[in-house]
CSV table of C-alpha atoms in Angstrom, one decimal:
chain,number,residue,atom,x,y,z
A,1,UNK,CA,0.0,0.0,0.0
A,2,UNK,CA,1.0,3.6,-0.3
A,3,UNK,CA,-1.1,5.6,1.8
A,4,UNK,CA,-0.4,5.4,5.2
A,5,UNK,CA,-3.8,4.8,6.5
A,6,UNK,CA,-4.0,1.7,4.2
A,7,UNK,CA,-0.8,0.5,5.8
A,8,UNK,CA,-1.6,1.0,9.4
A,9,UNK,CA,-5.0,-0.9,8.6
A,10,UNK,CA,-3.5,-3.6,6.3
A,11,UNK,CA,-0.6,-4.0,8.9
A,12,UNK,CA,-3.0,-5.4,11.4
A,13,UNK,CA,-4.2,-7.9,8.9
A,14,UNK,CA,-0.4,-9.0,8.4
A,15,UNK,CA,0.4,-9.6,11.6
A,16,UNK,CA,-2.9,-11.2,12.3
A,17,UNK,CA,-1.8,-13.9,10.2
A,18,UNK,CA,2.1,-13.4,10.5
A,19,UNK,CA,2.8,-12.3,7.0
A,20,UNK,CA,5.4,-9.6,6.6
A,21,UNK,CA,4.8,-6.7,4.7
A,22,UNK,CA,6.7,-3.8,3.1
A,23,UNK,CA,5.6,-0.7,2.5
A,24,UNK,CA,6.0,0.9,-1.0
A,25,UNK,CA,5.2,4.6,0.5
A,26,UNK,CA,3.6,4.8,3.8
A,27,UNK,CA,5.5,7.1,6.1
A,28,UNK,CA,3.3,7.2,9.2
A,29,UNK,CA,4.8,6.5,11.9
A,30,UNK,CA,1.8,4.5,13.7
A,31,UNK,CA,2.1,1.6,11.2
A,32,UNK,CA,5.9,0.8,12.5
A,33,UNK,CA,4.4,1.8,16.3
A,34,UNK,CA,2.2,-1.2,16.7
A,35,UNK,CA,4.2,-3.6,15.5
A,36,UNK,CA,4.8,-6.0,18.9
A,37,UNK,CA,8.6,-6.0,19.7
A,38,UNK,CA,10.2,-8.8,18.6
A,39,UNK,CA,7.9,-9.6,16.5
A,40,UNK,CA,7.4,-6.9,13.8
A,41,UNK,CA,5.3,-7.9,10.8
A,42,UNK,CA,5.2,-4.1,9.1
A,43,UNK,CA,8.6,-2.8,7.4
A,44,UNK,CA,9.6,0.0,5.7
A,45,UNK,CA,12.6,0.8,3.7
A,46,UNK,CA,13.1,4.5,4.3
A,47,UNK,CA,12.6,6.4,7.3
A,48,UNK,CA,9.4,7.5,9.1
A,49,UNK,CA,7.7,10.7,9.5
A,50,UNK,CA,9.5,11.2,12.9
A,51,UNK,CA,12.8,10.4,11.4
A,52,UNK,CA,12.6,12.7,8.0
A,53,UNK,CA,11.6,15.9,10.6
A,54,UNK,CA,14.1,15.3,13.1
A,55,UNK,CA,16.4,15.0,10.1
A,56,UNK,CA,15.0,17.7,8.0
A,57,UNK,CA,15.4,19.6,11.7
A,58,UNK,CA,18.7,18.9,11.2
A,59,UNK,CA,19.4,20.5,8.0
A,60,UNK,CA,17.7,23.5,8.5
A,61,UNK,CA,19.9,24.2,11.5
A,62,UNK,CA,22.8,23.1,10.2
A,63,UNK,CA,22.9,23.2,6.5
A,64,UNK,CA,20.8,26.7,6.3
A,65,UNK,CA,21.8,28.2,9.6
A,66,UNK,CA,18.2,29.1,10.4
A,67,UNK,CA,16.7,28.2,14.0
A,68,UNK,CA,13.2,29.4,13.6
A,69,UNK,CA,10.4,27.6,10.9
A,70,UNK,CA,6.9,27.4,10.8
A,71,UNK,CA,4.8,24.3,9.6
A,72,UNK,CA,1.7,24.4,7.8
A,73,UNK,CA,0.0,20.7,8.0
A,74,UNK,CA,-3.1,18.8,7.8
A,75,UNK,CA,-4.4,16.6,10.5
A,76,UNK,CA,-4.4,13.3,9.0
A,77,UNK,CA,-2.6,10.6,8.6
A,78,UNK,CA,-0.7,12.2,5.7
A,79,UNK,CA,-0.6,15.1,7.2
């Protein structure tokens, strides 16, 4: 799946019957959050929302120089 609702939805169904699946898109990062520790059936192969801010955080302070941004979202999952 791509959208990230779809994922956090479809993971439940994976684990449910232990079949792993890999996201092709989702970023959210609920879908990776309720996987059970140690026993993970959702996987992604790129970071997670959480991970791209805190890295695009990163940049802006240290690439740009800047220290103050402001953030226009929506409140969804994509969002």
């Amino acid at each position: 799946t791509y959208a990230s609702a779809v994922a956090i939805a479809a993971s439940k169904i994976a684990a449910e019957y232990k079949v792993a699946m890999l996201s092709g898109g989702s970023t959210a990062a609920g879908a990776t959050d309720q996987n059970t520790p140690g026993d993970p059936w959702f996987f992604r192969s790129w970071p997670d929302s959480n991970a791209q801010g805190d890295d695009t955080a990163r940049a802006i302070v240290e690439k740009f120089k800047k220290t103050k941004v402001a953030i226009i979202h929506d409140n969804t999952n994509y969002g």
